[in-house]
């Protein structure tokens, strides 16, 4: 029988949907020890509006958040929601920017990229 694997979204999507992505890194870290022991396939903790919110509203470094989450979740792969060619912004970026961003995110702790395009255009997902 196939094993069911679960992805946890609480530290990215829950507060994005409920609290306009205003949960601080300090708010997230205390629960990470418990999340890390559950046995999730992935824990989605970065991407979507989190990057923008860290900078614009929380006065946090989003890369520092990623590194702290990665350290706090040693038994899990962190997944991120990536807006294809838009990365985490609101416009298209050149292929070299996308490639460098993805490589840097992986180096800093992302173990899985969940990629989507708001226009459902697969061409925008090819480089990402």
mmCIF file of N, CA and C in Angstrom:
data_model
loop_
_atom_site.group_PDB
_atom_site.id
_atom_site.type_symbol
_atom_site.label_atom_id
_atom_site.label_comp_id
_atom_site.label_asym_id
_atom_site.label_seq_id
_atom_site.Cartn_x
_atom_site.Cartn_y
_atom_site.Cartn_z
ATOM 1 N N UNK A 1 0.838 -1.177 0.000
ATOM 2 C CA UNK A 1 0.000 0.000 0.000
ATOM 3 C C UNK A 1 0.890 1.250 0.000
ATOM 4 N N UNK A 2 0.489 2.223 -0.773
ATOM 5 C CA UNK A 2 1.250 3.469 -0.859
ATOM 6 C C UNK A 2 1.163 4.241 0.456
ATOM 7 N N UNK A 3 2.259 4.864 0.813
ATOM 8 C CA UNK A 3 2.330 5.665 2.032
ATOM 9 C C UNK A 3 1.799 7.069 1.744
ATOM 10 N N UNK A 4 0.922 7.561 2.582
ATOM 11 C CA UNK A 4 0.407 8.922 2.458
ATOM 12 C C UNK A 4 1.428 9.872 3.069
ATOM 13 N N UNK A 5 1.769 10.918 2.326
ATOM 14 C CA UNK A 5 2.714 11.910 2.824
ATOM 15 C C UNK A 5 2.014 13.260 2.890
ATOM 16 N N UNK A 6 2.306 14.007 3.926
ATOM 17 C CA UNK A 6 1.592 15.253 4.191
ATOM 18 C C UNK A 6 2.560 16.429 4.190
ATOM 19 N N UNK A 7 2.099 17.522 3.615
ATOM 20 C CA UNK A 7 2.826 18.787 3.645
ATOM 21 C C UNK A 7 2.126 19.715 4.631
ATOM 22 N N UNK A 8 2.888 20.315 5.513
ATOM 23 C CA UNK A 8 2.365 21.256 6.506
ATOM 24 C C UNK A 8 2.533 22.681 5.972
ATOM 25 N N UNK A 9 1.462 23.478 6.032
ATOM 26 C CA UNK A 9 1.490 24.838 5.483
ATOM 27 C C UNK A 9 1.330 25.939 6.533
ATOM 28 N N UNK A 10 1.210 25.583 7.789
ATOM 29 C CA UNK A 10 0.831 26.564 8.813
ATOM 30 C C UNK A 10 1.779 27.746 8.930
ATOM 31 N N UNK A 11 3.088 27.537 8.796
ATOM 32 C CA UNK A 11 3.985 28.674 9.016
ATOM 33 C C UNK A 11 4.174 29.537 7.770
ATOM 34 N N UNK A 12 3.479 29.197 6.680
ATOM 35 C CA UNK A 12 3.458 30.087 5.531
ATOM 36 C C UNK A 12 2.034 30.518 5.208
ATOM 37 N N UNK A 13 1.167 29.579 4.929
ATOM 38 C CA UNK A 13 -0.153 29.934 4.415
ATOM 39 C C UNK A 13 -1.164 30.299 5.491
ATOM 40 N N UNK A 14 -1.080 29.692 6.657
ATOM 41 C CA UNK A 14 -2.095 29.971 7.680
ATOM 42 C C UNK A 14 -2.140 31.453 8.030
ATOM 43 N N UNK A 15 -1.002 32.024 8.347
ATOM 44 C CA UNK A 15 -1.029 33.445 8.721
ATOM 45 C C UNK A 15 -1.119 34.352 7.499
ATOM 46 N N UNK A 16 -0.765 33.846 6.311
ATOM 47 C CA UNK A 16 -0.980 34.647 5.099
ATOM 48 C C UNK A 16 -2.475 34.810 4.873
ATOM 49 N N UNK A 17 -3.221 33.744 5.092
ATOM 50 C CA UNK A 17 -4.663 33.784 4.867
ATOM 51 C C UNK A 17 -5.415 34.451 6.020
ATOM 52 N N UNK A 18 -4.945 34.273 7.235
ATOM 53 C CA UNK A 18 -5.684 34.754 8.398
ATOM 54 C C UNK A 18 -5.221 36.103 8.934
ATOM 55 N N UNK A 19 -3.939 36.402 8.785
ATOM 56 C CA UNK A 19 -3.394 37.597 9.432
ATOM 57 C C UNK A 19 -2.511 38.432 8.514
ATOM 58 N N UNK A 20 -2.789 38.409 7.231
ATOM 59 C CA UNK A 20 -2.077 39.236 6.251
ATOM 60 C C UNK A 20 -0.563 39.037 6.304
ATOM 61 N N UNK A 21 -0.127 37.835 6.601
ATOM 62 C CA UNK A 21 1.293 37.459 6.609
ATOM 63 C C UNK A 21 2.104 38.295 7.601
ATOM 64 N N UNK A 22 1.558 38.498 8.780
ATOM 65 C CA UNK A 22 2.249 39.335 9.766
ATOM 66 C C UNK A 22 2.871 38.548 10.914
ATOM 67 N N UNK A 23 2.948 37.243 10.812
ATOM 68 C CA UNK A 23 3.599 36.462 11.866
ATOM 69 C C UNK A 23 5.108 36.656 11.761
ATOM 70 N N UNK A 24 5.732 36.991 12.862
ATOM 71 C CA UNK A 24 7.177 37.206 12.861
ATOM 72 C C UNK A 24 7.912 35.868 12.961
ATOM 73 N N UNK A 25 9.178 35.906 12.635
ATOM 74 C CA UNK A 25 10.007 34.713 12.778
ATOM 75 C C UNK A 25 10.021 34.263 14.237
ATOM 76 N N UNK A 26 10.114 35.206 15.153
ATOM 77 C CA UNK A 26 10.107 34.875 16.585
ATOM 78 C C UNK A 26 8.815 34.173 16.998
ATOM 79 N N UNK A 27 7.705 34.491 16.339
ATOM 80 C CA UNK A 27 6.440 33.807 16.620
ATOM 81 C C UNK A 27 6.452 32.363 16.120
ATOM 82 N N UNK A 28 7.192 32.101 15.053
ATOM 83 C CA UNK A 28 7.209 30.776 14.427
ATOM 84 C C UNK A 28 8.147 29.796 15.121
ATOM 85 N N UNK A 29 9.282 30.275 15.543
ATOM 86 C CA UNK A 29 10.335 29.380 16.030
ATOM 87 C C UNK A 29 9.929 28.478 17.201
ATOM 88 N N UNK A 30 9.123 28.937 18.155
ATOM 89 C CA UNK A 30 8.784 28.055 19.277
ATOM 90 C C UNK A 30 8.041 26.766 18.884
ATOM 91 N N UNK A 31 7.272 26.776 17.822
ATOM 92 C CA UNK A 31 6.521 25.585 17.417
ATOM 93 C C UNK A 31 7.337 24.664 16.508
ATOM 94 N N UNK A 32 8.445 25.146 16.003
ATOM 95 C CA UNK A 32 9.228 24.363 15.036
ATOM 96 C C UNK A 32 9.699 23.025 15.592
ATOM 97 N N UNK A 33 10.060 22.975 16.860
ATOM 98 C CA UNK A 33 10.515 21.714 17.446
ATOM 99 C C UNK A 33 9.425 20.644 17.353
ATOM 100 N N UNK A 34 8.192 21.022 17.647
ATOM 101 C CA UNK A 34 7.082 20.067 17.568
ATOM 102 C C UNK A 34 6.781 19.699 16.117
ATOM 103 N N UNK A 35 6.762 20.681 15.230
ATOM 104 C CA UNK A 35 6.517 20.406 13.805
ATOM 105 C C UNK A 35 7.576 19.466 13.240
ATOM 106 N N UNK A 36 8.796 19.650 13.672
ATOM 107 C CA UNK A 36 9.918 18.865 13.151
ATOM 108 C C UNK A 36 9.796 17.380 13.492
ATOM 109 N N UNK A 37 9.085 17.067 14.560
ATOM 110 C CA UNK A 37 8.965 15.679 15.019
ATOM 111 C C UNK A 37 7.766 14.933 14.433
ATOM 112 N N UNK A 38 6.884 15.625 13.728
ATOM 113 C CA UNK A 38 5.652 14.999 13.238
ATOM 114 C C UNK A 38 5.913 13.993 12.125
ATOM 115 N N UNK A 39 6.838 14.305 11.233
ATOM 116 C CA UNK A 39 7.121 13.410 10.116
ATOM 117 C C UNK A 39 6.512 13.862 8.801
ATOM 118 N N UNK A 40 6.362 15.164 8.630
ATOM 119 C CA UNK A 40 5.825 15.705 7.380
ATOM 120 C C UNK A 40 6.781 15.444 6.221
ATOM 121 N N UNK A 41 6.237 15.361 5.020
ATOM 122 C CA UNK A 41 7.063 15.265 3.813
ATOM 123 C C UNK A 41 7.808 16.594 3.627
ATOM 124 N N UNK A 42 7.057 17.688 3.717
ATOM 125 C CA UNK A 42 7.622 19.038 3.606
ATOM 126 C C UNK A 42 6.906 19.946 4.590
ATOM 127 N N UNK A 43 7.589 20.994 4.990
ATOM 128 C CA UNK A 43 6.970 22.076 5.743
ATOM 129 C C UNK A 43 7.146 23.330 4.898
ATOM 130 N N UNK A 44 6.022 23.863 4.430
ATOM 131 C CA UNK A 44 6.099 25.065 3.595
ATOM 132 C C UNK A 44 6.219 26.273 4.515
ATOM 133 N N UNK A 45 7.360 26.928 4.446
ATOM 134 C CA UNK A 45 7.619 28.011 5.373
ATOM 135 C C UNK A 45 8.088 29.302 4.739
ATOM 136 N N UNK A 46 8.124 29.337 3.428
ATOM 137 C CA UNK A 46 8.686 30.522 2.774
ATOM 138 C C UNK A 46 8.012 30.698 1.423
ATOM 139 N N UNK A 47 8.036 31.897 0.910
ATOM 140 C CA UNK A 47 7.458 32.164 -0.401
ATOM 141 C C UNK A 47 6.103 32.829 -0.284
ATOM 142 N N UNK A 48 5.424 32.894 -1.408
ATOM 143 C CA UNK A 48 4.166 33.622 -1.418
ATOM 144 C C UNK A 48 4.429 35.061 -1.011
ATOM 145 N N UNK A 49 3.650 35.554 -0.079
ATOM 146 C CA UNK A 49 3.790 36.943 0.365
ATOM 147 C C UNK A 49 4.756 37.104 1.536
ATOM 148 N N UNK A 50 5.358 36.015 2.012
ATOM 149 C CA UNK A 50 6.206 36.126 3.204
ATOM 150 C C UNK A 50 7.428 37.005 2.985
ATOM 151 N N UNK A 51 8.028 36.918 1.823
ATOM 152 C CA UNK A 51 9.236 37.690 1.520
ATOM 153 C C UNK A 51 8.931 39.190 1.589
ATOM 154 N N UNK A 52 7.901 39.594 0.866
ATOM 155 C CA UNK A 52 7.481 40.994 0.823
ATOM 156 C C UNK A 52 7.066 41.484 2.210
ATOM 157 N N UNK A 53 6.320 40.670 2.924
ATOM 158 C CA UNK A 53 5.837 41.063 4.241
ATOM 159 C C UNK A 53 6.977 41.247 5.241
ATOM 160 N N UNK A 54 7.977 40.380 5.179
ATOM 161 C CA UNK A 54 9.145 40.531 6.065
ATOM 162 C C UNK A 54 9.774 41.908 5.898
ATOM 163 N N UNK A 55 9.961 42.302 4.662
ATOM 164 C CA UNK A 55 10.641 43.563 4.376
ATOM 165 C C UNK A 55 9.737 44.757 4.639
ATOM 166 N N UNK A 56 8.522 44.705 4.098
ATOM 167 C CA UNK A 56 7.652 45.871 4.111
ATOM 168 C C UNK A 56 6.962 46.126 5.451
ATOM 169 N N UNK A 57 6.606 45.073 6.165
ATOM 170 C CA UNK A 57 5.792 45.256 7.367
ATOM 171 C C UNK A 57 6.449 44.813 8.671
ATOM 172 N N UNK A 58 7.351 43.841 8.613
ATOM 173 C CA UNK A 58 7.887 43.263 9.846
ATOM 174 C C UNK A 58 9.311 43.694 10.170
ATOM 175 N N UNK A 59 9.942 44.422 9.268
ATOM 176 C CA UNK A 59 11.329 44.850 9.461
ATOM 177 C C UNK A 59 12.242 43.653 9.738
ATOM 178 N N UNK A 60 12.028 42.574 8.969
ATOM 179 C CA UNK A 60 12.837 41.370 9.098
ATOM 180 C C UNK A 60 13.538 41.070 7.779
ATOM 181 N N UNK A 61 14.639 40.383 7.873
ATOM 182 C CA UNK A 61 15.365 39.911 6.698
ATOM 183 C C UNK A 61 14.770 38.554 6.309
ATOM 184 N N UNK A 62 14.136 38.437 5.134
ATOM 185 C CA UNK A 62 13.521 37.161 4.758
ATOM 186 C C UNK A 62 14.528 36.022 4.619
ATOM 187 N N UNK A 63 15.749 36.352 4.239
ATOM 188 C CA UNK A 63 16.785 35.317 4.123
ATOM 189 C C UNK A 63 17.195 34.815 5.504
ATOM 190 N N UNK A 64 17.240 35.712 6.463
ATOM 191 C CA UNK A 64 17.531 35.315 7.839
ATOM 192 C C UNK A 64 16.419 34.404 8.361
ATOM 193 N N UNK A 65 15.172 34.732 8.039
ATOM 194 C CA UNK A 65 14.047 33.876 8.430
ATOM 195 C C UNK A 65 14.228 32.476 7.863
ATOM 196 N N UNK A 66 14.562 32.392 6.591
ATOM 197 C CA UNK A 66 14.748 31.088 5.959
ATOM 198 C C UNK A 66 15.844 30.288 6.662
ATOM 199 N N UNK A 67 16.965 30.923 6.922
ATOM 200 C CA UNK A 67 18.069 30.220 7.588
ATOM 201 C C UNK A 67 17.679 29.758 8.996
ATOM 202 N N UNK A 68 16.937 30.588 9.720
ATOM 203 C CA UNK A 68 16.494 30.205 11.069
ATOM 204 C C UNK A 68 15.501 29.049 11.019
ATOM 205 N N UNK A 69 14.575 29.081 10.074
ATOM 206 C CA UNK A 69 13.626 27.973 9.931
ATOM 207 C C UNK A 69 14.353 26.686 9.554
ATOM 208 N N UNK A 70 15.304 26.809 8.654
ATOM 209 C CA UNK A 70 16.082 25.637 8.233
ATOM 210 C C UNK A 70 16.818 25.018 9.431
ATOM 211 N N UNK A 71 17.391 25.860 10.267
ATOM 212 C CA UNK A 71 18.099 25.366 11.454
ATOM 213 C C UNK A 71 17.131 24.766 12.478
ATOM 214 N N UNK A 72 15.933 25.330 12.571
ATOM 215 C CA UNK A 72 14.954 24.875 13.562
ATOM 216 C C UNK A 72 14.188 23.627 13.123
ATOM 217 N N UNK A 73 14.303 23.259 11.850
ATOM 218 C CA UNK A 73 13.583 22.100 11.302
ATOM 219 C C UNK A 73 14.567 21.127 10.652
ATOM 220 N N UNK A 74 15.522 20.596 11.405
ATOM 221 C CA UNK A 74 16.586 19.791 10.796
ATOM 222 C C UNK A 74 16.117 18.471 10.178
ATOM 223 N N UNK A 75 14.963 17.976 10.581
ATOM 224 C CA UNK A 75 14.475 16.696 10.068
ATOM 225 C C UNK A 75 13.482 16.838 8.923
ATOM 226 N N UNK A 76 13.268 18.050 8.458
ATOM 227 C CA UNK A 76 12.292 18.307 7.398
ATOM 228 C C UNK A 76 12.898 19.130 6.279
ATOM 229 N N UNK A 77 12.337 18.950 5.102
ATOM 230 C CA UNK A 77 12.684 19.825 3.985
ATOM 231 C C UNK A 77 11.697 20.985 3.990
ATOM 232 N N UNK A 78 12.237 22.181 3.839
ATOM 233 C CA UNK A 78 11.383 23.359 3.768
ATOM 234 C C UNK A 78 10.981 23.566 2.313
ATOM 235 N N UNK A 79 9.689 23.746 2.115
ATOM 236 C CA UNK A 79 9.164 24.007 0.779
ATOM 237 C C UNK A 79 8.804 25.487 0.688
ATOM 238 N N UNK A 80 8.957 26.032 -0.513
ATOM 239 C CA UNK A 80 8.540 27.415 -0.723
ATOM 240 C C UNK A 80 7.564 27.494 -1.878
ATOM 241 N N UNK A 81 6.685 28.473 -1.820
ATOM 242 C CA UNK A 81 5.756 28.773 -2.898
ATOM 243 C C UNK A 81 6.414 29.833 -3.773
ATOM 244 N N UNK A 82 6.664 29.491 -5.017
ATOM 245 C CA UNK A 82 7.385 30.374 -5.937
ATOM 246 C C UNK A 82 6.466 30.781 -7.077
ATOM 247 N N UNK A 83 6.366 32.070 -7.325
ATOM 248 C CA UNK A 83 5.492 32.603 -8.370
ATOM 249 C C UNK A 83 6.144 32.544 -9.754
ATOM 250 N N UNK A 84 6.711 31.425 -10.085
ATOM 251 C CA UNK A 84 7.328 31.201 -11.397
ATOM 252 C C UNK A 84 8.267 32.347 -11.764
ATOM 253 N N UNK A 85 8.127 32.896 -12.945
ATOM 254 C CA UNK A 85 9.020 33.941 -13.447
ATOM 255 C C UNK A 85 8.923 35.231 -12.623
ATOM 256 N N UNK A 86 7.870 35.364 -11.816
ATOM 257 C CA UNK A 86 7.722 36.532 -10.950
ATOM 258 C C UNK A 86 8.478 36.366 -9.629
ATOM 259 N N UNK A 87 8.993 35.158 -9.383
ATOM 260 C CA UNK A 87 9.688 34.834 -8.132
ATOM 261 C C UNK A 87 8.792 35.150 -6.941
ATOM 262 N N UNK A 88 9.142 36.171 -6.177
ATOM 263 C CA UNK A 88 8.329 36.591 -5.040
ATOM 264 C C UNK A 88 7.862 38.029 -5.210
ATOM 265 N N UNK A 89 8.003 38.532 -6.433
ATOM 266 C CA UNK A 89 7.634 39.908 -6.712
ATOM 267 C C UNK A 89 6.350 40.009 -7.507
ATOM 268 N N UNK A 90 6.204 41.134 -8.152
ATOM 269 C CA UNK A 90 4.958 41.436 -8.843
ATOM 270 C C UNK A 90 5.189 41.795 -10.304
ATOM 271 N N UNK A 91 6.316 41.327 -10.853
ATOM 272 C CA UNK A 91 6.630 41.511 -12.263
ATOM 273 C C UNK A 91 7.491 40.336 -12.705
ATOM 274 N N UNK A 92 7.660 40.170 -13.999
ATOM 275 C CA UNK A 92 8.523 39.106 -14.514
ATOM 276 C C UNK A 92 9.986 39.522 -14.375
ATOM 277 N N UNK A 93 10.824 38.534 -14.055
ATOM 278 C CA UNK A 93 12.258 38.762 -13.960
ATOM 279 C C UNK A 93 12.971 37.955 -15.039
ATOM 280 N N UNK A 94 14.141 38.414 -15.418
ATOM 281 C CA UNK A 94 14.938 37.740 -16.445
ATOM 282 C C UNK A 94 15.363 36.357 -15.961
ATOM 283 N N UNK A 95 15.612 35.467 -16.911
ATOM 284 C CA UNK A 95 15.993 34.093 -16.584
ATOM 285 C C UNK A 95 17.199 34.023 -15.655
ATOM 286 N N UNK A 96 18.210 34.860 -15.888
ATOM 287 C CA UNK A 96 19.402 34.787 -15.038
ATOM 288 C C UNK A 96 19.087 35.175 -13.593
ATOM 289 N N UNK A 97 18.155 36.097 -13.400
ATOM 290 C CA UNK A 97 17.742 36.488 -12.050
ATOM 291 C C UNK A 97 16.998 35.328 -11.385
ATOM 292 N N UNK A 98 16.106 34.685 -12.139
ATOM 293 C CA UNK A 98 15.354 33.539 -11.615
ATOM 294 C C UNK A 98 16.310 32.420 -11.212
ATOM 295 N N UNK A 99 17.253 32.110 -12.088
ATOM 296 C CA UNK A 99 18.206 31.028 -11.806
ATOM 297 C C UNK A 99 19.036 31.319 -10.561
ATOM 298 N N UNK A 100 19.515 32.538 -10.430
ATOM 299 C CA UNK A 100 20.328 32.917 -9.268
ATOM 300 C C UNK A 100 19.490 32.896 -7.983
ATOM 301 N N UNK A 101 18.266 33.394 -8.066
ATOM 302 C CA UNK A 101 17.393 33.404 -6.896
ATOM 303 C C UNK A 101 17.105 31.982 -6.419
ATOM 304 N N UNK A 102 16.736 31.097 -7.348
ATOM 305 C CA UNK A 102 16.419 29.711 -6.994
ATOM 306 C C UNK A 102 17.645 29.026 -6.386
ATOM 307 N N UNK A 103 18.810 29.237 -6.984
ATOM 308 C CA UNK A 103 20.041 28.640 -6.448
ATOM 309 C C UNK A 103 20.341 29.164 -5.043
ATOM 310 N N UNK A 104 20.146 30.453 -4.833
ATOM 311 C CA UNK A 104 20.403 31.054 -3.525
ATOM 312 C C UNK A 104 19.401 30.550 -2.486
ATOM 313 N N UNK A 105 18.142 30.417 -2.881
ATOM 314 C CA UNK A 105 17.128 29.894 -1.960
ATOM 315 C C UNK A 105 17.466 28.459 -1.553
ATOM 316 N N UNK A 106 17.885 27.646 -2.513
ATOM 317 C CA UNK A 106 18.261 26.261 -2.208
ATOM 318 C C UNK A 106 19.467 26.226 -1.269
ATOM 319 N N UNK A 107 20.432 27.081 -1.526
ATOM 320 C CA UNK A 107 21.637 27.138 -0.686
ATOM 321 C C UNK A 107 21.303 27.550 0.751
ATOM 322 N N UNK A 108 20.263 28.356 0.908
ATOM 323 C CA UNK A 108 19.891 28.861 2.232
ATOM 324 C C UNK A 108 18.855 28.007 2.955
ATOM 325 N N UNK A 109 18.416 26.905 2.328
ATOM 326 C CA UNK A 109 17.556 25.989 3.070
ATOM 327 C C UNK A 109 16.309 25.469 2.393
ATOM 328 N N UNK A 110 15.988 25.940 1.206
ATOM 329 C CA UNK A 110 14.794 25.424 0.532
ATOM 330 C C UNK A 110 15.100 24.049 -0.054
ATOM 331 N N UNK A 111 14.255 23.075 0.288
ATOM 332 C CA UNK A 111 14.434 21.713 -0.199
ATOM 333 C C UNK A 111 13.447 21.320 -1.271
ATOM 334 N N UNK A 112 12.413 22.132 -1.477
ATOM 335 C CA UNK A 112 11.397 21.846 -2.494
ATOM 336 C C UNK A 112 10.756 23.160 -2.925
ATOM 337 N N UNK A 113 10.586 23.324 -4.213
ATOM 338 C CA UNK A 113 9.946 24.521 -4.763
ATOM 339 C C UNK A 113 8.580 24.137 -5.313
ATOM 340 N N UNK A 114 7.524 24.766 -4.804
ATOM 341 C CA UNK A 114 6.170 24.578 -5.344
ATOM 342 C C UNK A 114 5.913 25.788 -6.236
ATOM 343 N N UNK A 115 5.873 25.552 -7.529
ATOM 344 C CA UNK A 115 5.854 26.637 -8.512
ATOM 345 C C UNK A 115 4.470 26.763 -9.136
ATOM 346 N N UNK A 116 4.001 27.996 -9.237
ATOM 347 C CA UNK A 116 2.741 28.254 -9.934
ATOM 348 C C UNK A 116 2.880 29.541 -10.733
ATOM 349 N N UNK A 117 1.998 29.710 -11.685
ATOM 350 C CA UNK A 117 1.938 30.948 -12.454
ATOM 351 C C UNK A 117 0.511 31.466 -12.382
ATOM 352 N N UNK A 118 0.345 32.719 -12.010
ATOM 353 C CA UNK A 118 -0.982 33.300 -11.840
ATOM 354 C C UNK A 118 -1.790 33.301 -13.132
ATOM 355 N N UNK A 119 -1.106 33.299 -14.264
ATOM 356 C CA UNK A 119 -1.792 33.277 -15.564
ATOM 357 C C UNK A 119 -1.954 31.855 -16.105
ATOM 358 N N UNK A 120 -1.526 30.865 -15.329
ATOM 359 C CA UNK A 120 -1.563 29.465 -15.766
ATOM 360 C C UNK A 120 -0.861 29.259 -17.099
ATOM 361 N N UNK A 121 0.222 29.995 -17.303
ATOM 362 C CA UNK A 121 1.009 29.879 -18.529
ATOM 363 C C UNK A 121 2.261 29.065 -18.213
ATOM 364 N N UNK A 122 2.321 27.821 -18.685
ATOM 365 C CA UNK A 122 3.462 26.965 -18.357
ATOM 366 C C UNK A 122 4.806 27.525 -18.811
ATOM 367 N N UNK A 123 4.816 28.395 -19.813
ATOM 368 C CA UNK A 123 6.082 28.989 -20.257
ATOM 369 C C UNK A 123 6.729 29.805 -19.146
ATOM 370 N N UNK A 124 5.917 30.398 -18.285
ATOM 371 C CA UNK A 124 6.453 31.200 -17.186
ATOM 372 C C UNK A 124 7.063 30.344 -16.080
ATOM 373 N N UNK A 125 6.798 29.039 -16.109
ATOM 374 C CA UNK A 125 7.317 28.142 -15.077
ATOM 375 C C UNK A 125 8.569 27.391 -15.524
ATOM 376 N N UNK A 126 8.904 27.451 -16.795
ATOM 377 C CA UNK A 126 10.010 26.654 -17.329
ATOM 378 C C UNK A 126 11.344 26.974 -16.671
ATOM 379 N N UNK A 127 11.696 28.218 -16.579
ATOM 380 C CA UNK A 127 12.995 28.604 -16.018
ATOM 381 C C UNK A 127 13.042 28.345 -14.518
ATOM 382 N N UNK A 128 11.953 28.670 -13.841
ATOM 383 C CA UNK A 128 11.900 28.495 -12.381
ATOM 384 C C UNK A 128 12.023 27.031 -12.030
#
